[in-house]
mmCIF file of C-alpha atoms in Angstrom:
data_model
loop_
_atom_site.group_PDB
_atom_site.id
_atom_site.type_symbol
_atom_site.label_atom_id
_atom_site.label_comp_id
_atom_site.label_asym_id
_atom_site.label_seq_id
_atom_site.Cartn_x
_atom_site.Cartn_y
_atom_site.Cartn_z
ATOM 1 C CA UNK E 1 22.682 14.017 -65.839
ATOM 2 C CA UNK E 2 21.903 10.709 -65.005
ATOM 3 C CA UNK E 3 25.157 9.919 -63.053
ATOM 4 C CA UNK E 4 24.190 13.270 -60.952
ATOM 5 C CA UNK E 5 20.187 11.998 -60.696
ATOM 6 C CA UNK E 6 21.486 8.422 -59.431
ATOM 7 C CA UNK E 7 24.098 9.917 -56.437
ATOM 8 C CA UNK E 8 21.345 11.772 -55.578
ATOM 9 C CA UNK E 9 18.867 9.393 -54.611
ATOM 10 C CA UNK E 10 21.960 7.603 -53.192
ATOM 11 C CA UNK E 11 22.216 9.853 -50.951
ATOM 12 C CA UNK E 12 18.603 10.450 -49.847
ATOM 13 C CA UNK E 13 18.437 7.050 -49.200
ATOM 14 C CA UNK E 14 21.073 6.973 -47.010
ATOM 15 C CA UNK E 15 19.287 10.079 -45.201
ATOM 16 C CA UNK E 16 16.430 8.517 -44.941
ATOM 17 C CA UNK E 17 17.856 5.059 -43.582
ATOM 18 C CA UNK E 18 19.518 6.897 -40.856
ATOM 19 C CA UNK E 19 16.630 9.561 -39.856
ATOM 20 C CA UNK E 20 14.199 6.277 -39.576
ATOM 21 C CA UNK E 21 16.982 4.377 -37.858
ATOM 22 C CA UNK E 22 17.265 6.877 -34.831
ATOM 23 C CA UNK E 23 13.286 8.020 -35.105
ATOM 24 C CA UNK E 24 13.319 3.962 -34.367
ATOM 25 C CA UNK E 25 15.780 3.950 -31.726
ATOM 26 C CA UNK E 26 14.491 7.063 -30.003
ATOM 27 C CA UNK E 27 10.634 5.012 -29.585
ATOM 28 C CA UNK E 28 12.186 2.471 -27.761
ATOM 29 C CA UNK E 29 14.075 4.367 -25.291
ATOM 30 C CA UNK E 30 10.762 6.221 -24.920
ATOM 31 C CA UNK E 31 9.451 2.734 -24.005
ATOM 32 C CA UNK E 32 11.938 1.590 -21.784
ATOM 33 C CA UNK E 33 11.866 4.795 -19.736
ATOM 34 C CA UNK E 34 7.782 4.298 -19.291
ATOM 35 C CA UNK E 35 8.019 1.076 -18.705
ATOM 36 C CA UNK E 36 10.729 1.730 -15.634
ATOM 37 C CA UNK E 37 8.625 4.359 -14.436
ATOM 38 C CA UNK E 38 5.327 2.332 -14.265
ATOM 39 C CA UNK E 39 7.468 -0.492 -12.430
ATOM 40 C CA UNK E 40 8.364 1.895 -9.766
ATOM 41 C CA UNK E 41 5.153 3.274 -9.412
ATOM 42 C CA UNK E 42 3.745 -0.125 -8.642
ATOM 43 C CA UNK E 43 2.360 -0.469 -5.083
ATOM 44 C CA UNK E 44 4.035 -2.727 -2.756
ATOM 45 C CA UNK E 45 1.983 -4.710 -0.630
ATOM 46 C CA UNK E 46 2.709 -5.701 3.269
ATOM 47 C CA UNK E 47 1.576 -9.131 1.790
ATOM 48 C CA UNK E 48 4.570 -8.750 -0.727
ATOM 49 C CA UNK E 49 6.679 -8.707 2.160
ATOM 50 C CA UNK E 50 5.227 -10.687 4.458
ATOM 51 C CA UNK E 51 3.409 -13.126 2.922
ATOM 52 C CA UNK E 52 1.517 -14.783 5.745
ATOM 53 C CA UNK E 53 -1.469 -12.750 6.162
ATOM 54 C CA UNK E 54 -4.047 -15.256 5.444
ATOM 55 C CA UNK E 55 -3.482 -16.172 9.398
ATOM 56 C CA UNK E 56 -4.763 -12.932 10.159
ATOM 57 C CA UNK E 57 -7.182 -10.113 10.624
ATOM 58 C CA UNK E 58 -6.197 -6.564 10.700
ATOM 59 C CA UNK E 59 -7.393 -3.961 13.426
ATOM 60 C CA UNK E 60 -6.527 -0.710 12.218
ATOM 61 C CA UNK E 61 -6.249 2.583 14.407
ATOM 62 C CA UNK E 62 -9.646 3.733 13.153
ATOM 63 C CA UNK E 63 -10.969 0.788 15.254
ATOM 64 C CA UNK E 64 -11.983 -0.892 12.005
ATOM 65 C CA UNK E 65 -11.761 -4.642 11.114
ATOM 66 C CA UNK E 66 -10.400 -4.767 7.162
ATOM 67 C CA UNK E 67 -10.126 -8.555 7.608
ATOM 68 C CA UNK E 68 -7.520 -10.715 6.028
ATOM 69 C CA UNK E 69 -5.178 -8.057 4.782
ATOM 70 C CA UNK E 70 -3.892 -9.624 1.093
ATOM 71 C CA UNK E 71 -3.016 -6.600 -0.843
ATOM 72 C CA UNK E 72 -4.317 -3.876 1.138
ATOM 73 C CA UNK E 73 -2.744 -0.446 2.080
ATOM 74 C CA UNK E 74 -4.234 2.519 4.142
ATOM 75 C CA UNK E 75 -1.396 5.164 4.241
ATOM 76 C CA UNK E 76 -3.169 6.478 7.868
ATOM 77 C CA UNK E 77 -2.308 3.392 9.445
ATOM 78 C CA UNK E 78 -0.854 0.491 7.234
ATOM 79 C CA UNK E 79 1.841 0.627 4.299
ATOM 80 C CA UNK E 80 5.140 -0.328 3.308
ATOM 81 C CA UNK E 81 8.348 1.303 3.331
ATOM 82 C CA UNK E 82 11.333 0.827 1.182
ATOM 83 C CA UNK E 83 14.965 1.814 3.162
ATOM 84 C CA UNK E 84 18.305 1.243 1.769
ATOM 85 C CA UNK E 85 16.283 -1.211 -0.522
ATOM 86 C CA UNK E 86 14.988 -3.119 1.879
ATOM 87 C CA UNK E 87 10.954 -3.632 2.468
ATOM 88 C CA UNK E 88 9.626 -2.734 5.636
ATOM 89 C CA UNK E 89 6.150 -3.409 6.494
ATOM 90 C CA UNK E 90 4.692 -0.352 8.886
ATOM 91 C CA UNK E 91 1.664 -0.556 11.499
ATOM 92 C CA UNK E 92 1.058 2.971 13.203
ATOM 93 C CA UNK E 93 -1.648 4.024 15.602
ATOM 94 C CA UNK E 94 -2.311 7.322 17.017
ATOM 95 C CA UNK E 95 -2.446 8.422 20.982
ATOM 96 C CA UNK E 96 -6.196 9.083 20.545
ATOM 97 C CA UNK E 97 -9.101 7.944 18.122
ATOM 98 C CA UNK E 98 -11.625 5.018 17.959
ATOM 99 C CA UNK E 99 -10.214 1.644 19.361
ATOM 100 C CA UNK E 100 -11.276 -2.206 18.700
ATOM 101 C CA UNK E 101 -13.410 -3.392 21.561
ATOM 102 C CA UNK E 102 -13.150 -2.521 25.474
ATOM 103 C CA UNK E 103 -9.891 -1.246 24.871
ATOM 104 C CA UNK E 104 -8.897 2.271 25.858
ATOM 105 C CA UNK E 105 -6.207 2.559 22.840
ATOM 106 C CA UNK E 106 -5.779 2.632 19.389
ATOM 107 C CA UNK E 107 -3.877 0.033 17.994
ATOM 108 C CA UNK E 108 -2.762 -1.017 14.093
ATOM 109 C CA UNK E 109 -2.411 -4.664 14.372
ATOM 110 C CA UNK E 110 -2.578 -7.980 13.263
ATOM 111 C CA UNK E 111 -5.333 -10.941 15.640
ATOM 112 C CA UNK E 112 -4.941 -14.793 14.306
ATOM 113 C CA UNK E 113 -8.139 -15.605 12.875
ATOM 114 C CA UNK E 114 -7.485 -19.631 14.596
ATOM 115 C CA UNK E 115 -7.269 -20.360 18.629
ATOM 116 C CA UNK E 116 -5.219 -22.444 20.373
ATOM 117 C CA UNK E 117 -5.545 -23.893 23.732
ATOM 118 C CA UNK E 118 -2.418 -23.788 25.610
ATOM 119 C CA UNK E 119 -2.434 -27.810 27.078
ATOM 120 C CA UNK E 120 -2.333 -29.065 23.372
ATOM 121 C CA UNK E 121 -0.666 -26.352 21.626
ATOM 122 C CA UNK E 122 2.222 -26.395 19.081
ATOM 123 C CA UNK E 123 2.158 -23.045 18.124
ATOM 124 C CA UNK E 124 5.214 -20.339 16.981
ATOM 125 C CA UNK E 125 5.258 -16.880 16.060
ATOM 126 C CA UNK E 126 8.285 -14.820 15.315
ATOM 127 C CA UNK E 127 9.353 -11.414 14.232
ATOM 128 C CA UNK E 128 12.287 -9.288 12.966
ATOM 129 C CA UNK E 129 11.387 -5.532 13.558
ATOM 130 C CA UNK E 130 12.623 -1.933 15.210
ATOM 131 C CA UNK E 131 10.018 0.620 16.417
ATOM 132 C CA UNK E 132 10.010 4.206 14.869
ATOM 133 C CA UNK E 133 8.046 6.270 17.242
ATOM 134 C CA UNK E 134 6.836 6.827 20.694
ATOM 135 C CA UNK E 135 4.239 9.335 21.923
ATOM 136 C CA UNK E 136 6.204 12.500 22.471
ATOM 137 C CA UNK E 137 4.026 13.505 25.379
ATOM 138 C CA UNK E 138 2.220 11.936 28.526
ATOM 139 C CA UNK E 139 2.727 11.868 32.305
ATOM 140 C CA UNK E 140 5.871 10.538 32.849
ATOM 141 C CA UNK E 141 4.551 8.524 36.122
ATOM 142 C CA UNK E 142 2.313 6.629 34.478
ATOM 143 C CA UNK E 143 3.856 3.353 34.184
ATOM 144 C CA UNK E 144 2.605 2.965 30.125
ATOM 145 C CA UNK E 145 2.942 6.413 28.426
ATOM 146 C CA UNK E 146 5.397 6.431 25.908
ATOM 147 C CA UNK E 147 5.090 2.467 24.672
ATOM 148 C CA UNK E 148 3.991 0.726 22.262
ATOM 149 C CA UNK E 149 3.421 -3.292 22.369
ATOM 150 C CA UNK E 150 4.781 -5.191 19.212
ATOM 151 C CA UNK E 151 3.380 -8.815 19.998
ATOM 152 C CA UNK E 152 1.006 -10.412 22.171
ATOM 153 C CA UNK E 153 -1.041 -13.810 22.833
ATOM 154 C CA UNK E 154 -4.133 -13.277 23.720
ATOM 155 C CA UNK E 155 -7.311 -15.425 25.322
ATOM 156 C CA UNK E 156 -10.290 -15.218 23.410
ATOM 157 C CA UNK E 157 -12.629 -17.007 26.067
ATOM 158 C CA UNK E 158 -13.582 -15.630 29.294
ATOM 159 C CA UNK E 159 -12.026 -12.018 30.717
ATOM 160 C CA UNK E 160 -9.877 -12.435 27.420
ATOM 161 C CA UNK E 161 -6.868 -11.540 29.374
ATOM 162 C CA UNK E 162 -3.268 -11.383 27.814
ATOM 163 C CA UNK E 163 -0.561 -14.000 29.100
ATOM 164 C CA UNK E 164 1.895 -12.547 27.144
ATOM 165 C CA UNK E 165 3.020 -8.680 25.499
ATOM 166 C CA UNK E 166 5.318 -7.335 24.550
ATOM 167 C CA UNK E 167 6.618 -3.792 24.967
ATOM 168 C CA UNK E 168 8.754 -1.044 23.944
ATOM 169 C CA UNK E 169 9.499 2.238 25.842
ATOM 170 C CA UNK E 170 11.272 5.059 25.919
ATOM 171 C CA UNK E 171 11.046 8.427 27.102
ATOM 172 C CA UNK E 172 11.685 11.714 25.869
ATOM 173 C CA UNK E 173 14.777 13.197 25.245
ATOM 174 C CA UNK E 174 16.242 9.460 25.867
ATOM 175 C CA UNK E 175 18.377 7.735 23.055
ATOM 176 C CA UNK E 176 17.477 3.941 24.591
ATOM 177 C CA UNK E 177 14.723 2.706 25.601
ATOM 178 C CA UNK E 178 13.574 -0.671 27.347
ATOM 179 C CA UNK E 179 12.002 -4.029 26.050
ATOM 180 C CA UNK E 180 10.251 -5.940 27.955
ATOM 181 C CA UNK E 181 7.063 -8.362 28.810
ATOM 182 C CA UNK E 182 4.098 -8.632 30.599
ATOM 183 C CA UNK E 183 2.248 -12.076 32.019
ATOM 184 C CA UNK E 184 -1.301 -10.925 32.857
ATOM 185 C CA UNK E 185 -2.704 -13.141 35.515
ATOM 186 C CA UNK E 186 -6.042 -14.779 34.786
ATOM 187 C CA UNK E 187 -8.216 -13.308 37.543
ATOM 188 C CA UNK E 188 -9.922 -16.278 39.718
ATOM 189 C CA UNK E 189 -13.365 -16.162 40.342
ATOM 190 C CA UNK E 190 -16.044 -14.154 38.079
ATOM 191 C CA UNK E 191 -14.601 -10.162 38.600
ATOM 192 C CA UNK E 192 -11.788 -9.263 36.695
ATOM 193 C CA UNK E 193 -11.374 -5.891 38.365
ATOM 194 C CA UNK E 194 -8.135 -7.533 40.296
ATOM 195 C CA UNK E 195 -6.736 -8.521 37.350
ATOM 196 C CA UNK E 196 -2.309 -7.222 37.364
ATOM 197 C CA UNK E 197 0.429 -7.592 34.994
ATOM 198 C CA UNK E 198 4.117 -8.526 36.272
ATOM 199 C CA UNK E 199 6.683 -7.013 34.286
ATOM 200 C CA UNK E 200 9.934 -8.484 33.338
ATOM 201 C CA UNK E 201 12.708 -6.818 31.739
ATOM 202 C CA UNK E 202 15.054 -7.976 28.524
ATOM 203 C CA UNK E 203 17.018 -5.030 28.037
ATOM 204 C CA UNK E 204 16.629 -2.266 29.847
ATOM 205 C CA UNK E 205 14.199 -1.383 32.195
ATOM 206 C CA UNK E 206 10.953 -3.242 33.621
ATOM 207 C CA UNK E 207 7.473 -1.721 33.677
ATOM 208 C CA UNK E 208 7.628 -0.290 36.834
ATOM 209 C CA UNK E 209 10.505 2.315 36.154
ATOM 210 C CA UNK E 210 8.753 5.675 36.395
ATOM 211 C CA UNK E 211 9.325 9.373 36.262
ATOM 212 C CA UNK E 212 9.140 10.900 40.124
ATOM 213 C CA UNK E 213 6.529 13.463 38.559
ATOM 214 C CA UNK E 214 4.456 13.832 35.860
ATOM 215 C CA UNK E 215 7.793 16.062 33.571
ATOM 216 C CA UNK E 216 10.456 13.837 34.956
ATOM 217 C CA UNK E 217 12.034 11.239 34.056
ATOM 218 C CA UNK E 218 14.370 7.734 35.224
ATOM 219 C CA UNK E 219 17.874 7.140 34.038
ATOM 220 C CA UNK E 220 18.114 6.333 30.439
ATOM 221 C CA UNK E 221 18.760 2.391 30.245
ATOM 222 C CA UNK E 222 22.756 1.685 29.695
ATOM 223 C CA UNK E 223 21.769 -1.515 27.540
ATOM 224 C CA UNK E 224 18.789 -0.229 26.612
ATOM 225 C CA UNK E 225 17.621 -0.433 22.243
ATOM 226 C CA UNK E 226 17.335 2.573 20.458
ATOM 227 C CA UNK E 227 14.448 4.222 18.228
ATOM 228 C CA UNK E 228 15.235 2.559 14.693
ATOM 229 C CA UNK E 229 17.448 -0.750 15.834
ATOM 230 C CA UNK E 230 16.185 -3.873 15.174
ATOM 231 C CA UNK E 231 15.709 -7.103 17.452
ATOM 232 C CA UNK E 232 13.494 -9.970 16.972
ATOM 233 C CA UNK E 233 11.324 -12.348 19.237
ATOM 234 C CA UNK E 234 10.708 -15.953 19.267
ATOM 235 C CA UNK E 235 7.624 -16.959 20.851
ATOM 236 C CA UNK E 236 6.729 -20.781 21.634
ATOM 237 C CA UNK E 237 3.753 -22.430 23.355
ATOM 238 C CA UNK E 238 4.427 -26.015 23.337
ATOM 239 C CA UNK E 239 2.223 -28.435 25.433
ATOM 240 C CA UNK E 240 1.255 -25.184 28.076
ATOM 241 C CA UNK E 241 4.639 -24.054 28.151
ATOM 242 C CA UNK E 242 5.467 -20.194 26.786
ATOM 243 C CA UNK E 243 8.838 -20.330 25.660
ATOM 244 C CA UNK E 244 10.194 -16.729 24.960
ATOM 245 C CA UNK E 245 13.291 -15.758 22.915
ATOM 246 C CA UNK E 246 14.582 -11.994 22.473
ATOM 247 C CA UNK E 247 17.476 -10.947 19.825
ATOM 248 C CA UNK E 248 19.259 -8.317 18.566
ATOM 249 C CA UNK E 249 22.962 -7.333 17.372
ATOM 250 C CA UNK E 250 24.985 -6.040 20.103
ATOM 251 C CA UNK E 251 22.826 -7.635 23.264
ATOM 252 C CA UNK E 252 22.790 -10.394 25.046
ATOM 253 C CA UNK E 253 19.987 -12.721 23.965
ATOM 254 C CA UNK E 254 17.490 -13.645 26.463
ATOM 255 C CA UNK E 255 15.364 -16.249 27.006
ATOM 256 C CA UNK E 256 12.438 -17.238 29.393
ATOM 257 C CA UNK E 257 9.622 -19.495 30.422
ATOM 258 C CA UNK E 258 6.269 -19.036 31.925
ATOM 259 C CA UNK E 259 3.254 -22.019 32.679
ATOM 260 C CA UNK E 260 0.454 -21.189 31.577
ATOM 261 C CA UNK E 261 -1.394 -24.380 32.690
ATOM 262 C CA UNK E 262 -0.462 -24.108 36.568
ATOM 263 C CA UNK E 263 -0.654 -20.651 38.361
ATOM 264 C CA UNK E 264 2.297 -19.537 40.799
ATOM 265 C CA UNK E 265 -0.024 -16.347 42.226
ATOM 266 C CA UNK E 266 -2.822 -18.356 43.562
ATOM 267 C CA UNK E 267 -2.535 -16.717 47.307
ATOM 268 C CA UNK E 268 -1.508 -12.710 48.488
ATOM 269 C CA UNK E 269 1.784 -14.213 49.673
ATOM 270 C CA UNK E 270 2.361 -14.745 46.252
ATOM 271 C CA UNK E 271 2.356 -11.409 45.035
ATOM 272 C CA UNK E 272 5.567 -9.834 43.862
ATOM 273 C CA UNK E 273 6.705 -6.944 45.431
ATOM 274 C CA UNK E 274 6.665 -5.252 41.788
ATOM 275 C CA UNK E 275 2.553 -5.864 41.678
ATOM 276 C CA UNK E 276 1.993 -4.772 45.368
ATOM 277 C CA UNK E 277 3.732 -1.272 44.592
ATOM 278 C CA UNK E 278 2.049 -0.554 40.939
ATOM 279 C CA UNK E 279 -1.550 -2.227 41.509
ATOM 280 C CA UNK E 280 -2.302 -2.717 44.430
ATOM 281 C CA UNK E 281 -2.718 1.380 44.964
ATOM 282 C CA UNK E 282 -5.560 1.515 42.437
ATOM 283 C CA UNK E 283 -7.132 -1.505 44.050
ATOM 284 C CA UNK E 284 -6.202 -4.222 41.683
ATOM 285 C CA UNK E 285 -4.830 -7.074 44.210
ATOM 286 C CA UNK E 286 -6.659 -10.148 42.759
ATOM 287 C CA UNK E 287 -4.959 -13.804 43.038
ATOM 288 C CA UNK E 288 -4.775 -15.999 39.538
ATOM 289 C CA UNK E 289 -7.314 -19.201 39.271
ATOM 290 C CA UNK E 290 -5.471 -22.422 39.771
ATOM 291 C CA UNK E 291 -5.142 -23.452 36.480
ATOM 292 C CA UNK E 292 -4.313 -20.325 34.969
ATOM 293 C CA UNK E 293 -4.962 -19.971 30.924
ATOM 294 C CA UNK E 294 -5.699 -23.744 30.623
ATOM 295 C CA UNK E 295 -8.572 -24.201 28.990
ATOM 296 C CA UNK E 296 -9.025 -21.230 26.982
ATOM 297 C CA UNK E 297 -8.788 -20.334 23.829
ATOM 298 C CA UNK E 298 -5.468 -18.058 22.995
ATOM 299 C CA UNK E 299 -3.999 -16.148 20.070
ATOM 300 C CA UNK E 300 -1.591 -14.533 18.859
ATOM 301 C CA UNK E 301 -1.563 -10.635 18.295
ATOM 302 C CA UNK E 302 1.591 -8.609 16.157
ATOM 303 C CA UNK E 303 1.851 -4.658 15.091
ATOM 304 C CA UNK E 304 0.963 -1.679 17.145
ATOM 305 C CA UNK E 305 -0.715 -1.153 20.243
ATOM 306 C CA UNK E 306 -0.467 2.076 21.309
ATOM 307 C CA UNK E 307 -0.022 2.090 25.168
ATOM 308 C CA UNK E 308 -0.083 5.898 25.041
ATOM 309 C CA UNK E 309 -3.542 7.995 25.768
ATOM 310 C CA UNK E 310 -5.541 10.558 26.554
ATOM 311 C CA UNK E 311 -7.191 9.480 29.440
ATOM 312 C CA UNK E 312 -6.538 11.170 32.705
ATOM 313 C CA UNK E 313 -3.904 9.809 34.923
ATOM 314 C CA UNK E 314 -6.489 10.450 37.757
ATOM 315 C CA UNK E 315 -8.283 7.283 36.452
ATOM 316 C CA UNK E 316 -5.760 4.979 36.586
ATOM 317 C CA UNK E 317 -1.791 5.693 36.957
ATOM 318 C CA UNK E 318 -0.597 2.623 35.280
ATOM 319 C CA UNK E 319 -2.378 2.908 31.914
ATOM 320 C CA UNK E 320 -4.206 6.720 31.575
ATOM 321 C CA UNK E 321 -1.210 8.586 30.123
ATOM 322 C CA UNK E 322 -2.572 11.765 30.084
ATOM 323 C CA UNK E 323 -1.178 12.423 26.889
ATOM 324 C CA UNK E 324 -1.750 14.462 23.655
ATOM 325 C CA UNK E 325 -4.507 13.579 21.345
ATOM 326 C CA UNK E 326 -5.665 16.519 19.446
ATOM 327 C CA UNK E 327 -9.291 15.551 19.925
ATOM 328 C CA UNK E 328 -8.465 12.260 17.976
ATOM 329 C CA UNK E 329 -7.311 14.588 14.944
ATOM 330 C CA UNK E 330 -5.002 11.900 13.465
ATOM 331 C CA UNK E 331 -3.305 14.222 11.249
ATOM 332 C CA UNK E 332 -2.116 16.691 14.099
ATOM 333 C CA UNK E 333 -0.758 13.877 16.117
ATOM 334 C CA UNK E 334 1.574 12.687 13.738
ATOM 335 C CA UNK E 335 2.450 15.804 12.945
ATOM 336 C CA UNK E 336 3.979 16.547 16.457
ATOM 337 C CA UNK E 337 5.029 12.624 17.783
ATOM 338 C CA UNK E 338 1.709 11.590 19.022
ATOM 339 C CA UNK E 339 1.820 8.250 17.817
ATOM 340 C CA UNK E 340 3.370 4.690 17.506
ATOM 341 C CA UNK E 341 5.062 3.523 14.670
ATOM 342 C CA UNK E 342 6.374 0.141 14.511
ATOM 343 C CA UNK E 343 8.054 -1.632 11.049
ATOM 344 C CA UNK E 344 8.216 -5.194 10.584
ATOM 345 C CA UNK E 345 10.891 -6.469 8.105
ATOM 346 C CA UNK E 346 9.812 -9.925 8.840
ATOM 347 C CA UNK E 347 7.468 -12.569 10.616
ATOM 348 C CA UNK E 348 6.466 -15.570 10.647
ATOM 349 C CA UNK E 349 3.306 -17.666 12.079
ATOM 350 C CA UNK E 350 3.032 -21.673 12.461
ATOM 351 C CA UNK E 351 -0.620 -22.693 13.730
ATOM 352 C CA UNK E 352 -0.641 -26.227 14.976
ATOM 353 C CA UNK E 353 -3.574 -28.628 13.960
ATOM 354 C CA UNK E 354 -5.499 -28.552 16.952
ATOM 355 C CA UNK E 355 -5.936 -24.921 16.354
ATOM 356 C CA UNK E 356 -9.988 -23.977 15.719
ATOM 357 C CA UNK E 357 -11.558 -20.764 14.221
ATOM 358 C CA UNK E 358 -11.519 -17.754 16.642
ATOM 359 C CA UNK E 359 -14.354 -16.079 14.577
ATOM 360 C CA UNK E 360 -16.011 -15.693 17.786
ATOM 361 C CA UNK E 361 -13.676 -12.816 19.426
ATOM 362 C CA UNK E 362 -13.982 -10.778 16.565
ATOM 363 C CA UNK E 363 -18.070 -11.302 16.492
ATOM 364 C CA UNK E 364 -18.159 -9.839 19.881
ATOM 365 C CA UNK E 365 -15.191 -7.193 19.703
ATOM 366 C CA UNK E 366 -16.019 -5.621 16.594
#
């Protein structure tokens, strides 16, 4: 009996050794698995991925300033995206809604919180990035429907003109579309209204490549970039020079340079032919001040800005697209391509010393 009583608590000893063994391991499966699944719930910042946003304020397409944009998400107009593992950071602005200062479109984008004047300046920004979306509608003739600009500098003083942006386009129906950028001519004298851009093409077409009526549209560009393919820009002011660099797989990398201490447009004769046959029909024909951007106070500008609107085309047939908006229903317009989506999968900013706080342009723009 005692034999029989002692192999019987053997054995529920061994029973129990084993249940509590796998009730053990079971628990910490159960907390490995929780643990995995909080780690992928775990937001990912644009300042994860980028991290150089304390350079910056953020404009978003709701016209709103959010300031210096350390771990901040709106999933309207400013998130990440992971593809193929890879972080993206994403800046999108709809066709139609409230904009950030004079400007008749919505934009999701990053404005240097320093300035820079171009005669001293040592100042860099680059980016890696591909653009996602155009507006799917808008009057084909007008010369900025169906763009979006990815970089700019900016003046803060003055007309607070643009010496440099950047652009993407492409129409409907297209598989390529065009890159390229825009000098802005600092308007002499004290009316503005002159003010042009001249347009000059990296791949692709220029600015000034237009359907022949409002549903038409050009030849697709043969080296043109696709929605979804990246390239990257280099952009350089170095003692008033603007040095520009364009890159991507599979194209020829171009490069150009632009003075923006000493004007070349300071008489009518100096007009390009390009200006004379997009601006000068709506009256904008003004010659550039002598000393061009010297002087002022510039920036740098990176994300979004829609070029696509609602505006009539009767206003203005370089920059009123004419386009969807829904009656600035965000939701509708990215439901049926009303927007522009640009991703970023990286940047960089270098600010030289002589650079001073530009708190002033966002005082009076906000």
């Amino acid at each position: 009996m005692k034999k029989h009583t002692i192999a019987l608590a053997s054995l529920l000893l061994v029973f129990c050794f084993t249940s509590c063994k796998n009730t053990t391991k079971k628990t910490s499966d159960s907390t490995e698995d929780t643990s995995a699944e909080n780690q992928s719930d775990k937001t990912v910042y644009a300042s994860d991925v980028i991290p150089f946003f304390d350079d910056w304020k953020l404009i978003l397409g709701d016209g709103s300033n959010v300031g210096i944009a350390n771990d901040f998400e709106n999933k309207d107009f400013f998130y990440t995206e992971n593809e193929n593992g890879e972080e993206w950071v994403v800046f999108k602005a709809p066709n139609g809604g409230d904009t950030h200062g004079t400007s008749n479109n919505t934009r999701t984008e990053l404005a240097q919180i320093k300035k820079w004047y171009p005669k001293t300046a040592d100042d860099k920004l680059t980016a890696t990035l591909k653009v996602m979306n155009v507006s799917s509608t808008g009057d084909a003739r007008v010369a900025s429907t169906h763009a979006v600009v990815v970089g700019q500098i900016h003046s803060a003083d003055a007309f607070e003109n643009e010496p440099l942006k950047i652009f993407y386009k492409k129409y409907p129906g297209h598989t390529k579309g065009s890159v390229f950028w825009h000098y802005e001519i600092n308007t002499a004298g004290d009316d503005n209204a002159g003010r042009w851009d001249y347009s000059s093409a990296v791949w692709g077409n220029d600015f000034s490549v237009v359907g022949k009526t409002a549903d038409t549209y050009p030849a697709e560009p043969e080296d043109g970039i696709a929605l979804g393919e990246e390239f990257s820009y280099e952009v350089v002011v170095k003692d008033g020079i603007m040095s520009l660099k364009f890159m991507s797989d599979g194209h020829e990398t171009k490069t150009f340079t632009k003075n923006l201490l000493e004007s070349e447009y300071t008489t009518k004769a100096d007009i390009p032919e390009q200006t004379k046959k997009l601006f000068f029909p709506i009256g904008q024909d003004g010659i550039e001040r002598k000393e061009a951007y010297a002087g002022e106070g510039c920036f740098f500008k990176l994300g979004a800005y829609n070029q696509t609107n609602g505006k009539s085309p009767d206003e203005n047939m370089n920059w009123c697209s004419g386009a969807e908006t829904h009656g600035g229903d965000i939701q509708k317009q990215y439901a049926d391509g009303n927007y522009a989506e640009v991703w970023f999968k990286t940047a960089s900013i270098s600010v030289s010393d002589t650079a001073v706080s530009n708190e002033r342009y966002f005082t009076k723009n906000d």
